[in-house]
XYZ file of C-alpha atoms in Angstrom:
674
model
C 0.129 0.422 0.025
C 3.203 2.264 -0.408
C 2.143 6.166 -1.678
C -1.613 5.636 -0.245
C -2.656 7.977 1.685
C -4.481 7.155 5.246
C -7.648 7.351 4.275
C -6.593 5.648 1.211
C -5.356 2.741 3.501
C -8.682 2.978 5.921
C -10.898 1.787 2.607
C -8.522 -0.075 1.826
C -7.849 -2.450 4.590
C -11.392 -2.223 5.688
C -13.087 -5.324 5.331
C -15.896 -6.870 8.049
C -18.436 -4.226 7.547
C -20.280 -2.324 4.156
C -17.927 0.440 3.204
C -19.342 3.402 1.681
C -16.227 5.312 -0.093
C -17.465 8.685 -0.731
C -14.407 10.063 -3.911
C -13.817 13.708 -4.326
C -12.810 13.785 -7.726
C -9.694 13.385 -9.112
C -8.774 12.174 -5.560
C -7.772 8.746 -6.914
C -10.439 5.758 -5.848
C -9.425 3.216 -9.288
C -6.499 3.209 -7.415
C -8.380 2.383 -4.124
C -10.034 -0.434 -5.822
C -7.543 -1.927 -7.447
C -5.265 -2.093 -4.148
C -8.145 -3.483 -2.241
C -8.890 -5.969 -4.341
C -5.543 -7.045 -4.190
C -5.748 -7.022 -0.597
C -8.354 -9.004 -0.397
C -6.125 -11.902 -2.944
C -3.023 -11.150 -0.544
C -3.697 -10.240 3.183
C -7.572 -11.876 2.910
C -7.085 -15.460 0.942
C -10.355 -15.041 -0.846
C -10.786 -16.555 -4.626
C -9.987 -14.594 -7.080
C -13.125 -16.084 -8.316
C -15.313 -14.670 -5.600
C -14.731 -11.043 -5.693
C -16.652 -9.061 -8.200
C -15.840 -5.429 -9.396
C -19.078 -3.798 -11.388
C -18.073 -0.658 -12.624
C -20.062 1.750 -15.412
C -18.549 1.641 -18.875
C -16.245 -1.299 -20.431
C -13.392 1.085 -20.253
C -13.404 1.177 -16.420
C -13.479 -1.862 -16.621
C -10.756 -2.748 -18.652
C -8.105 0.304 -16.739
C -9.071 -1.052 -13.898
C -8.856 -4.532 -14.961
C -5.262 -3.804 -16.330
C -3.983 -1.940 -13.317
C -4.383 -4.700 -11.268
C -2.216 -7.248 -13.980
C 0.168 -4.877 -13.864
C -0.126 -5.845 -9.876
C -0.734 -9.240 -9.540
C 0.174 -12.395 -11.998
C -2.156 -14.199 -13.805
C -2.323 -17.740 -12.216
C -3.347 -15.326 -8.939
C -5.999 -13.198 -10.604
C -7.439 -15.820 -12.414
C -11.242 -15.825 -12.353
C -11.267 -12.690 -11.518
C -14.886 -10.780 -12.468
C -14.710 -6.951 -13.358
C -17.752 -5.313 -15.947
C -19.974 -3.421 -16.167
C -23.133 -3.869 -14.144
C -24.645 -4.931 -17.429
C -22.553 -7.497 -18.875
C -22.631 -9.196 -14.470
C -26.681 -9.721 -15.838
C -25.584 -11.463 -18.437
C -23.169 -13.600 -16.912
C -26.083 -14.415 -14.690
C -29.087 -14.783 -17.550
C -26.568 -16.820 -19.078
C -25.853 -19.488 -16.026
C -29.476 -19.881 -15.293
C -31.290 -19.342 -18.621
C -33.725 -22.377 -17.984
C -34.572 -20.993 -13.991
C -35.109 -17.481 -16.399
C -37.700 -19.997 -18.936
C -35.158 -18.133 -21.927
C -33.792 -20.931 -25.106
C -29.935 -21.104 -24.971
C -29.021 -18.688 -27.644
C -31.454 -16.116 -26.649
C -31.081 -12.715 -28.322
C -29.576 -9.418 -26.514
C -31.729 -6.355 -28.607
C -29.848 -3.285 -28.492
C -31.410 0.492 -28.857
C -32.029 1.134 -32.555
C -33.726 -3.724 -33.009
C -35.681 -1.762 -29.736
C -37.860 1.032 -31.128
C -38.274 -0.598 -34.367
C -39.941 -3.849 -32.244
C -42.008 -1.105 -30.639
C -42.443 0.822 -33.918
C -44.472 -2.549 -35.520
C -46.413 -3.382 -32.104
C -48.036 0.415 -32.747
C -48.610 -0.545 -36.608
C -50.783 -2.910 -35.022
C -52.432 -1.131 -32.036
C -54.184 2.225 -33.948
C -55.257 3.575 -30.425
C -51.649 3.658 -29.277
C -50.243 4.783 -32.239
C -52.504 7.703 -32.181
C -51.388 8.864 -28.554
C -47.330 7.669 -28.409
C -44.900 8.790 -29.970
C -42.187 5.354 -30.253
C -39.111 6.891 -28.772
C -41.322 7.994 -25.493
C -43.187 5.171 -25.114
C -39.110 2.943 -25.657
C -37.918 5.608 -22.770
C -40.955 4.835 -20.738
C -40.531 1.739 -20.867
C -37.018 1.330 -20.143
C -37.762 4.139 -17.100
C -41.206 1.076 -15.594
C -38.072 -1.752 -16.275
C -35.868 0.321 -14.502
C -37.438 1.473 -11.248
C -38.419 -3.058 -11.736
C -41.988 -2.598 -13.329
C -44.455 -4.550 -14.770
C -46.301 -3.973 -17.249
C -49.638 -5.661 -14.931
C -48.252 -2.738 -11.903
C -47.735 -0.058 -14.884
C -51.222 -0.633 -16.104
C -52.852 -0.184 -12.427
C -50.844 3.002 -11.615
C -51.864 4.549 -15.484
C -55.313 4.594 -13.998
C -57.881 7.565 -15.730
C -54.699 8.182 -17.785
C -55.155 6.984 -21.049
C -51.122 7.898 -22.685
C -49.895 5.953 -19.201
C -52.665 3.616 -19.792
C -51.574 2.546 -23.763
C -48.235 2.617 -22.559
C -48.292 0.241 -20.867
C -50.420 -1.739 -23.003
C -47.673 -1.256 -25.774
C -45.319 -2.503 -22.488
C -47.774 -5.461 -22.511
C -46.845 -6.385 -26.002
C -43.574 -5.128 -25.824
C -42.671 -7.935 -23.441
C -45.108 -11.131 -25.005
C -43.339 -9.848 -28.398
C -39.617 -10.116 -26.684
C -40.300 -13.584 -24.913
C -41.795 -15.734 -27.950
C -39.001 -13.927 -30.002
C -36.442 -15.191 -26.801
C -35.181 -12.522 -27.164
C -33.838 -9.920 -23.806
C -33.037 -5.649 -23.970
C -31.525 -4.220 -22.750
C -32.241 -3.298 -19.432
C -33.672 -6.933 -18.987
C -29.698 -7.514 -18.418
C -30.608 -6.464 -14.451
C -34.017 -6.023 -14.627
C -34.208 -10.343 -15.044
C -31.494 -11.103 -12.547
C -32.946 -8.776 -10.370
C -36.704 -10.582 -10.526
C -34.568 -13.681 -10.486
C -32.689 -13.317 -7.050
C -36.264 -11.875 -5.635
C -38.176 -14.611 -6.436
C -36.391 -17.447 -5.876
C -34.454 -18.595 -3.153
C -32.453 -20.892 -4.350
C -30.811 -19.513 -6.695
C -30.672 -16.295 -4.067
C -28.131 -18.689 -1.714
C -26.337 -20.323 -5.761
C -24.838 -16.578 -6.321
C -24.200 -14.984 -2.825
C -22.400 -17.699 -1.960
C -20.962 -16.654 -5.344
C -20.209 -13.634 -4.785
C -18.252 -13.265 -1.153
C -17.084 -9.513 -1.739
C -18.281 -7.416 -4.453
C -16.875 -3.327 -5.706
C -19.350 -1.549 -7.037
C -17.896 1.801 -8.775
C -19.721 5.362 -9.674
C -22.699 4.115 -7.184
C -24.654 7.367 -7.524
C -25.151 6.857 -10.560
C -26.588 3.549 -9.774
C -30.910 3.554 -10.580
C -33.786 1.869 -8.567
C -33.058 -1.570 -10.173
C -29.173 -2.471 -10.605
C -29.594 -0.895 -6.189
C -31.183 -3.513 -5.453
C -28.994 -6.573 -7.494
C -26.077 -5.578 -5.405
C -28.093 -5.956 -1.800
C -29.517 -9.163 -3.554
C -26.057 -10.339 -4.280
C -24.188 -9.251 -1.317
C -27.215 -10.605 1.297
C -28.028 -9.730 4.849
C -23.688 -9.898 5.629
C -22.750 -7.093 3.607
C -19.259 -8.157 2.519
C -19.458 -4.244 -0.381
C -17.266 -1.768 -0.813
C -19.502 1.538 -2.890
C -17.451 4.279 -3.953
C -19.280 7.462 -5.125
C -19.233 10.630 -5.424
C -22.688 12.458 -5.096
C -20.790 15.565 -6.253
C -20.564 13.863 -9.332
C -24.349 12.477 -9.345
C -25.653 13.893 -12.853
C -27.251 10.902 -14.519
C -30.653 11.443 -13.441
C -32.512 11.630 -16.421
C -31.781 8.328 -17.746
C -32.922 6.783 -14.407
C -30.204 7.127 -11.204
C -30.884 7.680 -7.925
C -28.198 9.532 -5.649
C -30.375 8.549 -3.101
C -29.176 5.386 -2.931
C -26.175 6.715 -1.144
C -27.993 7.122 1.283
C -30.739 3.782 1.175
C -26.836 2.319 2.294
C -27.298 3.124 5.343
C -30.671 2.246 5.334
C -30.569 -1.726 4.575
C -27.064 -1.772 6.399
C -27.103 -0.450 9.580
C -23.310 -1.664 10.669
C -22.123 0.448 7.059
C -19.281 2.940 7.169
C -18.208 6.259 5.482
C -14.387 6.897 4.515
C -14.087 10.735 2.563
C -11.488 10.819 0.663
C -10.451 14.317 0.373
C -7.017 14.930 -1.313
C -7.210 15.750 -5.335
C -4.563 13.935 -7.503
C -5.034 16.044 -10.778
C -5.854 19.994 -9.926
C -4.376 23.367 -8.392
C -5.701 24.685 -5.643
C -7.705 27.310 -7.940
C -9.570 25.078 -9.783
C -10.430 23.155 -5.991
C -11.236 25.732 -4.258
C -14.444 27.258 -7.293
C -15.636 24.417 -7.111
C -15.550 23.049 -2.704
C -17.224 27.053 -3.341
C -20.071 26.555 -6.101
C -21.035 22.693 -4.523
C -20.869 24.145 -1.117
C -24.639 25.843 -2.323
C -25.833 22.286 -2.995
C -27.806 21.062 0.631
C -28.899 17.717 -0.890
C -25.052 15.934 -1.057
C -22.904 15.502 2.020
C -20.339 18.054 2.421
C -16.454 17.131 1.571
C -13.622 19.548 0.600
C -10.841 19.118 -1.836
C -7.697 19.716 -1.686
C -4.613 19.926 -3.128
C -0.919 19.188 -3.319
C -0.320 20.145 -7.418
C 0.288 24.037 -5.737
C -1.709 27.149 -5.991
C -3.039 28.229 -9.170
C -3.824 31.360 -10.855
C -6.703 33.035 -10.781
C -9.793 31.281 -13.586
C -10.414 33.689 -17.029
C -13.807 34.905 -17.585
C -13.310 35.722 -21.176
C -17.275 37.826 -21.814
C -17.775 38.219 -25.425
C -20.921 39.499 -27.259
C -21.804 36.805 -29.327
C -21.912 33.709 -29.884
C -19.530 33.762 -32.842
C -17.452 36.194 -31.709
C -17.356 32.897 -28.019
C -16.054 30.839 -30.370
C -13.136 32.898 -32.108
C -11.923 33.668 -29.260
C -11.733 30.299 -27.802
C -9.883 29.397 -31.653
C -7.773 31.977 -31.451
C -6.893 31.501 -27.884
C -6.001 28.038 -28.155
C -3.362 28.260 -31.042
C -2.186 31.198 -28.762
C -1.417 29.540 -26.201
C -0.358 26.254 -28.693
C 2.620 27.815 -30.601
C 3.557 30.665 -27.443
C 3.153 27.954 -24.275
C 4.548 24.639 -26.553
C 1.049 22.968 -25.046
C 0.053 20.183 -27.270
C -4.122 20.556 -28.781
C -4.486 17.469 -26.697
C -3.934 19.184 -23.674
C -7.601 21.291 -23.873
C -10.609 20.719 -24.136
C -14.058 22.853 -24.348
C -16.946 21.804 -22.965
C -20.617 22.231 -23.366
C -24.121 22.257 -22.036
C -25.427 20.848 -25.200
C -24.026 19.812 -28.531
C -25.575 22.407 -30.453
C -22.911 25.122 -28.919
C -20.023 22.751 -30.364
C -21.144 24.428 -34.635
C -19.376 27.322 -33.820
C -16.573 26.034 -32.516
C -16.131 23.319 -34.581
C -15.980 25.963 -37.330
C -13.192 28.209 -35.791
C -11.202 25.630 -35.273
C -11.238 24.488 -38.652
C -10.909 27.504 -39.821
C -7.643 27.931 -37.880
C -6.249 24.205 -38.946
C -7.250 22.856 -35.460
C -7.470 19.891 -35.146
C -9.951 18.528 -32.906
C -11.889 15.142 -31.930
C -15.960 15.788 -30.794
C -16.883 12.808 -28.839
C -20.347 11.878 -29.515
C -20.449 11.727 -33.214
C -21.396 8.017 -34.363
C -20.349 4.957 -33.290
C -18.585 2.402 -34.712
C -21.613 -0.338 -33.360
C -25.255 1.935 -35.355
C -23.359 2.350 -39.043
C -26.379 0.399 -40.607
C -23.245 -2.297 -42.806
C -21.896 -3.524 -39.068
C -25.988 -3.370 -38.059
C -26.582 -6.290 -41.427
C -24.132 -7.921 -40.483
C -24.147 -7.934 -36.803
C -28.562 -9.055 -38.057
C -27.914 -11.685 -40.123
C -25.195 -13.500 -37.289
C -27.931 -13.260 -34.486
C -30.126 -13.727 -36.703
C -28.132 -17.309 -37.654
C -27.787 -17.818 -33.994
C -30.955 -16.726 -33.251
C -34.082 -17.727 -35.689
C -36.884 -15.963 -33.633
C -35.333 -13.143 -33.926
C -37.922 -11.263 -35.974
C -35.097 -8.311 -35.487
C -33.020 -9.644 -37.005
C -34.934 -11.578 -39.550
C -36.779 -8.290 -39.999
C -33.632 -5.384 -40.859
C -32.025 -7.596 -43.249
C -34.684 -9.626 -45.463
C -34.436 -7.247 -47.804
C -30.977 -5.812 -47.511
C -30.040 -6.812 -50.059
C -33.784 -6.747 -52.003
C -35.256 -9.896 -52.395
C -38.779 -8.283 -53.422
C -40.370 -9.234 -50.777
C -41.897 -6.466 -49.756
C -43.658 -4.993 -46.569
C -47.788 -6.459 -47.372
C -45.978 -10.141 -47.630
C -44.196 -8.798 -43.777
C -47.290 -7.571 -42.839
C -49.156 -10.441 -43.085
C -46.231 -12.749 -41.890
C -46.735 -10.815 -38.513
C -50.027 -11.524 -38.533
C -49.508 -15.270 -38.404
C -46.513 -15.007 -36.621
C -48.952 -13.200 -33.610
C -52.371 -15.082 -34.559
C -50.326 -18.689 -33.819
C -48.150 -17.468 -32.074
C -45.196 -18.030 -33.216
C -41.927 -15.828 -35.132
C -42.490 -15.007 -38.249
C -39.641 -17.377 -39.698
C -41.657 -20.347 -38.628
C -44.939 -18.627 -39.435
C -42.970 -17.868 -43.021
C -43.264 -22.211 -43.800
C -46.544 -22.318 -42.104
C -49.998 -23.724 -43.755
C -51.087 -20.376 -44.023
C -48.527 -18.447 -45.556
C -48.970 -21.307 -48.258
C -52.778 -19.916 -48.413
C -51.971 -16.327 -47.710
C -49.702 -14.930 -49.665
C -48.076 -15.074 -52.711
C -46.974 -17.797 -54.351
C -44.357 -16.178 -55.884
C -43.194 -14.034 -52.574
C -43.235 -17.777 -50.916
C -40.152 -19.244 -53.378
C -38.969 -16.414 -52.271
C -38.898 -16.735 -48.524
C -38.342 -20.373 -48.954
C -35.502 -20.146 -50.968
C -33.748 -16.924 -48.191
C -34.670 -19.565 -45.187
C -33.521 -22.667 -46.979
C -29.626 -20.643 -46.828
C -30.240 -19.266 -44.249
C -30.402 -23.256 -43.197
C -27.476 -24.420 -44.495
C -25.308 -21.486 -43.812
C -26.293 -21.864 -40.110
C -25.223 -25.942 -40.526
C -21.492 -24.517 -42.060
C -21.056 -22.516 -38.962
C -21.097 -25.331 -37.146
C -17.876 -26.861 -39.024
C -15.972 -23.192 -39.684
C -15.097 -20.619 -37.975
C -17.670 -17.935 -38.011
C -15.635 -15.400 -39.199
C -14.550 -17.015 -42.109
C -18.891 -17.977 -42.298
C -19.404 -14.872 -42.418
C -16.944 -13.627 -44.893
C -18.590 -16.052 -47.197
C -21.720 -14.969 -46.875
C -21.220 -10.990 -47.134
C -19.658 -12.911 -51.013
C -22.716 -14.687 -50.947
C -25.386 -11.728 -50.447
C -22.913 -9.694 -52.893
C -23.043 -6.554 -50.305
C -20.184 -4.956 -51.741
C -22.637 -4.091 -54.902
C -25.385 -4.273 -52.652
C -23.419 -0.786 -50.783
C -22.409 0.696 -54.638
C -25.881 1.030 -54.882
C -26.841 2.534 -52.115
C -24.067 4.843 -52.333
C -23.416 8.225 -54.397
C -19.814 7.754 -55.118
C -17.714 4.191 -55.860
C -15.512 5.322 -52.269
C -18.261 6.161 -49.734
C -18.614 1.836 -51.054
C -15.605 1.494 -50.859
C -15.367 3.471 -46.970
C -18.719 1.309 -46.514
C -16.518 -1.943 -46.867
C -14.071 -1.126 -45.060
C -15.772 -0.902 -42.215
C -17.570 -4.118 -42.072
C -13.598 -5.149 -43.209
C -12.512 -3.680 -39.078
C -15.318 -6.219 -38.065
C -14.798 -8.513 -38.997
C -11.042 -8.533 -37.790
C -12.782 -7.695 -34.346
C -15.011 -10.064 -34.048
C -12.121 -12.376 -34.027
C -10.226 -11.194 -31.813
C -13.298 -11.546 -29.577
C -14.141 -14.782 -30.810
C -12.625 -16.496 -27.593
C -13.282 -17.440 -24.388
C -10.555 -14.839 -21.955
C -11.109 -18.020 -19.501
C -10.686 -20.532 -20.934
C -8.861 -20.037 -24.173
C -12.579 -22.147 -26.209
C -13.809 -20.345 -29.519
C -17.453 -19.693 -28.287
C -20.353 -20.820 -29.569
C -22.327 -19.073 -32.375
C -25.455 -18.264 -29.852
C -22.485 -16.347 -26.837
C -20.347 -14.671 -29.080
C -23.527 -13.102 -30.654
C -24.006 -12.414 -27.576
C -21.545 -10.858 -26.218
C -21.010 -8.591 -29.257
C -24.366 -6.965 -29.010
C -23.498 -5.910 -25.022
C -20.051 -4.905 -26.154
C -22.200 -3.285 -29.350
C -24.228 -1.575 -26.585
C -21.543 -1.053 -24.252
C -18.522 0.844 -26.162
C -18.381 3.968 -28.644
C -15.477 4.235 -30.617
C -13.439 7.024 -29.853
C -10.037 8.090 -31.475
C -6.911 7.535 -29.349
C -6.644 9.705 -26.631
C -2.746 9.802 -27.506
C -4.067 11.671 -30.709
C -2.855 15.426 -30.717
C -6.762 17.508 -30.521
C -8.584 19.450 -29.030
C -11.244 17.183 -26.852
C -14.836 18.745 -27.577
C -17.732 17.335 -25.383
C -20.783 17.946 -23.846
C -20.428 17.987 -19.881
C -22.131 14.452 -19.291
C -19.567 13.010 -21.590
C -16.737 14.678 -19.312
C -17.208 12.382 -16.349
C -14.192 11.008 -15.510
C -11.811 12.674 -17.742
C -8.913 15.273 -17.379
C -7.705 18.490 -19.535
C -4.681 20.697 -18.244
C -7.819 23.431 -19.865
C -9.854 23.641 -19.527
C -13.182 26.003 -21.545
C -16.698 26.364 -20.140
C -18.216 27.761 -22.454
C -22.251 29.375 -22.689
C -21.168 29.960 -18.467
C -24.988 32.141 -18.689
C -28.701 30.769 -17.489
C -31.024 29.115 -19.127
C -28.005 27.588 -20.642
C -25.798 26.334 -17.225
C -28.019 26.259 -15.674
C -30.419 24.581 -18.477
C -33.658 26.972 -19.175
C -35.682 22.991 -18.159
C -34.381 22.851 -14.692
C -34.827 25.893 -12.802
C -36.652 23.559 -10.128
C -34.789 22.712 -6.798
C -33.930 19.481 -8.142
C -33.019 19.553 -11.222
C -31.308 23.148 -10.177
C -28.831 20.975 -7.599
C -27.888 18.518 -10.774
C -27.128 21.548 -13.100
C -25.048 22.820 -10.230
C -23.224 19.068 -10.093
C -23.398 19.223 -14.322
C -21.121 22.326 -13.767
C -18.907 20.921 -11.005
C -18.154 18.208 -12.703
C -16.953 20.891 -15.555
C -15.060 22.750 -13.771
C -12.338 19.758 -11.697
C -12.190 18.240 -15.172
C -8.702 21.343 -15.091
C -6.001 20.329 -13.676
C -3.180 23.224 -13.742
C -5.708 26.286 -16.242
C -9.938 27.678 -16.651
C -11.612 30.005 -18.373
C -15.136 30.316 -18.468
C -17.106 31.613 -21.669
C -20.548 34.341 -21.673
C -21.823 35.704 -24.892
C -23.809 39.135 -23.953
C -26.081 37.729 -25.911
C -27.473 35.339 -28.602
C -30.108 34.089 -31.417
C -33.040 32.257 -30.085
C -34.945 30.296 -32.297
C -34.446 33.172 -34.047
C -34.204 35.910 -31.852
C -31.405 38.583 -30.599
C -31.843 37.723 -26.686
C -29.360 39.700 -23.936
C -27.670 36.817 -21.764
C -27.023 37.060 -17.785
C -24.320 35.804 -16.433
C -24.870 32.304 -14.908
C -25.979 31.947 -10.948
C -22.280 29.749 -10.944
C -20.292 32.448 -11.489
C -21.438 34.282 -7.947
C -21.423 31.605 -6.353
C -17.669 31.627 -6.393
C -15.473 34.004 -4.706
C -14.446 37.301 -6.686
C -10.675 36.843 -5.866
C -11.441 33.572 -7.896
C -12.761 35.079 -11.398
C -10.601 37.704 -14.182
C -13.336 39.048 -16.024
C -12.125 40.111 -19.005
C -13.896 41.936 -21.611
C -16.326 43.249 -19.649
C -18.231 46.351 -19.962
C -15.979 46.692 -23.503
C -17.051 45.160 -26.379
C -14.528 42.769 -28.064
C -12.952 44.185 -31.000
C -11.894 42.210 -33.838
C -8.501 43.570 -33.825
C -8.498 42.423 -30.529
C -8.880 38.798 -31.878
C -7.218 39.745 -35.074
C -3.796 40.472 -32.857
C -4.515 37.544 -30.993
C -4.025 35.221 -33.894
C -1.525 37.501 -35.902
C 0.629 36.800 -32.166
C 0.812 33.210 -33.021
C 1.281 32.482 -36.504
C 4.158 34.791 -35.830
C 5.240 32.989 -33.167
C 4.378 29.698 -36.302
C 6.851 31.622 -38.563
C 9.407 31.975 -35.936
C 9.729 28.299 -35.298
C 9.226 27.699 -39.749
C 12.051 29.814 -40.491
C 14.808 28.668 -37.869
C 14.636 25.013 -39.209
């Protein structure tokens, strides 16, 4: 435990009772979790297979695993379970498939497939379709699942509200359809294990014996079902370390419940709490501003971050005339500091409340040839060509996967039109069967045109032959042959306006095939995964992963405050520090205002060395110019920590031009000296 401060050491050694670690921003919480796992294995002699560590992202789980790999040899950590909540849920479901009433080879739907299923169900229910938007209905069903509400309880709670009643009815149809297709959605990966452990004493005891010690990161981000899963896994003994920071609870909009930190004391009376307040990331002035801001939040437990990194300077507040001026000022400031101070572009981050703020900033960065990465663009797994290939694999693994069938039945075109699919859907619903089975039924012979039925039979025969071939050759080789057989590249050429665009999409598929080959092996046993296991693993990774550029790329980072959590940068620009932007105009009530303040706190604590706030005097909204009021959060920071620039004087074009000219002069001098 060399190098740990006294509070960190206490958190690592604590064992006999449940523990809550309130870990302030930059306080080394990941190191504490890693050292505690090492302590449990080396000093407490717990078998690694009995230790489970859970976090929210694959990236965090990988980092944790890599750090433990640096501390323990492979034979000492074999069997250790480090995963996201949803991977934990998937592993539990795999072990309890029959207990849960599922068939082997079940499918995990991603958000798009779930939405498509909801859309198809709404087409069959005109009354519900008139009241519900598919995306909103999907969100409401997800919320019910996260709150562990069944279709029946949702219907009872709806009462006389027609919209809620229609959505509850849709929830029931959706659940029945998932069961018929032997499928789960993302929320089921938590909900179904919770229901099993809650209702089946034997399963609960079995899993409590398996989970000898549980460590949970980012506990403030847990929702109701995740909290209940933790409680059921650790049982009354409570061999648990929960690590979190209520000051960084910013995900209530997606179901997170920061009050879960308080509920721990209710459910585990012997709970002890340790605070980590020493920050290893930021200079003192950054932490002073953060402490002063968060002191105005009465909903969180008090912590006082401090640092030995250095004193730091006061924070600039750039007052600009318009959003265009704000973007120009930020871009020229970064260019100036890049060449004058030698700061790499990757040291700079521009944070904003909403993605719409990025457009003008991007324009100015491009204008000055400043490289940048905008986080939140299209994920690799969301590309149509990748989703098509995944749909083929899913259907080969699970013939009853209707969502996959609907996606690829005409990709490429096979002359099977919407009327045929609608009739197949009616047959499947009336006879409680999946679409492929409906296509082979006697009813299909009676209700579907013989020529189209011939096309269907050919397609299904080909799928079955491919499925049998996959039993004797690697899935990746079979997928390469499949893509050639359907001439998917020819399909891309038809779809795209240029040959180069089609080639790029084909290259994406080659990347996907290489990635598939890498993950097609079980990490623990070294054996090849079955097709069903491979598809389950790929589906989960596709849902959780966001393809980002290499963090070593020398580019300015543009990202929302929500996306910035967990990251750190030497220089941070926190933009749009204005009323109705931060805090957002829709978040003026007390509880939502508190989360907006925590969001600002997260933005401030991303900065290591310098922090710059920006705002405008006027901003165009809905086509109208509006005078702007500075954010109330700036008023909550003591004046001596802020250095206002441009206040009372409109920033001139000459001022901006002078900054840019100085930067360009520096560039020329550097080039001339080579």
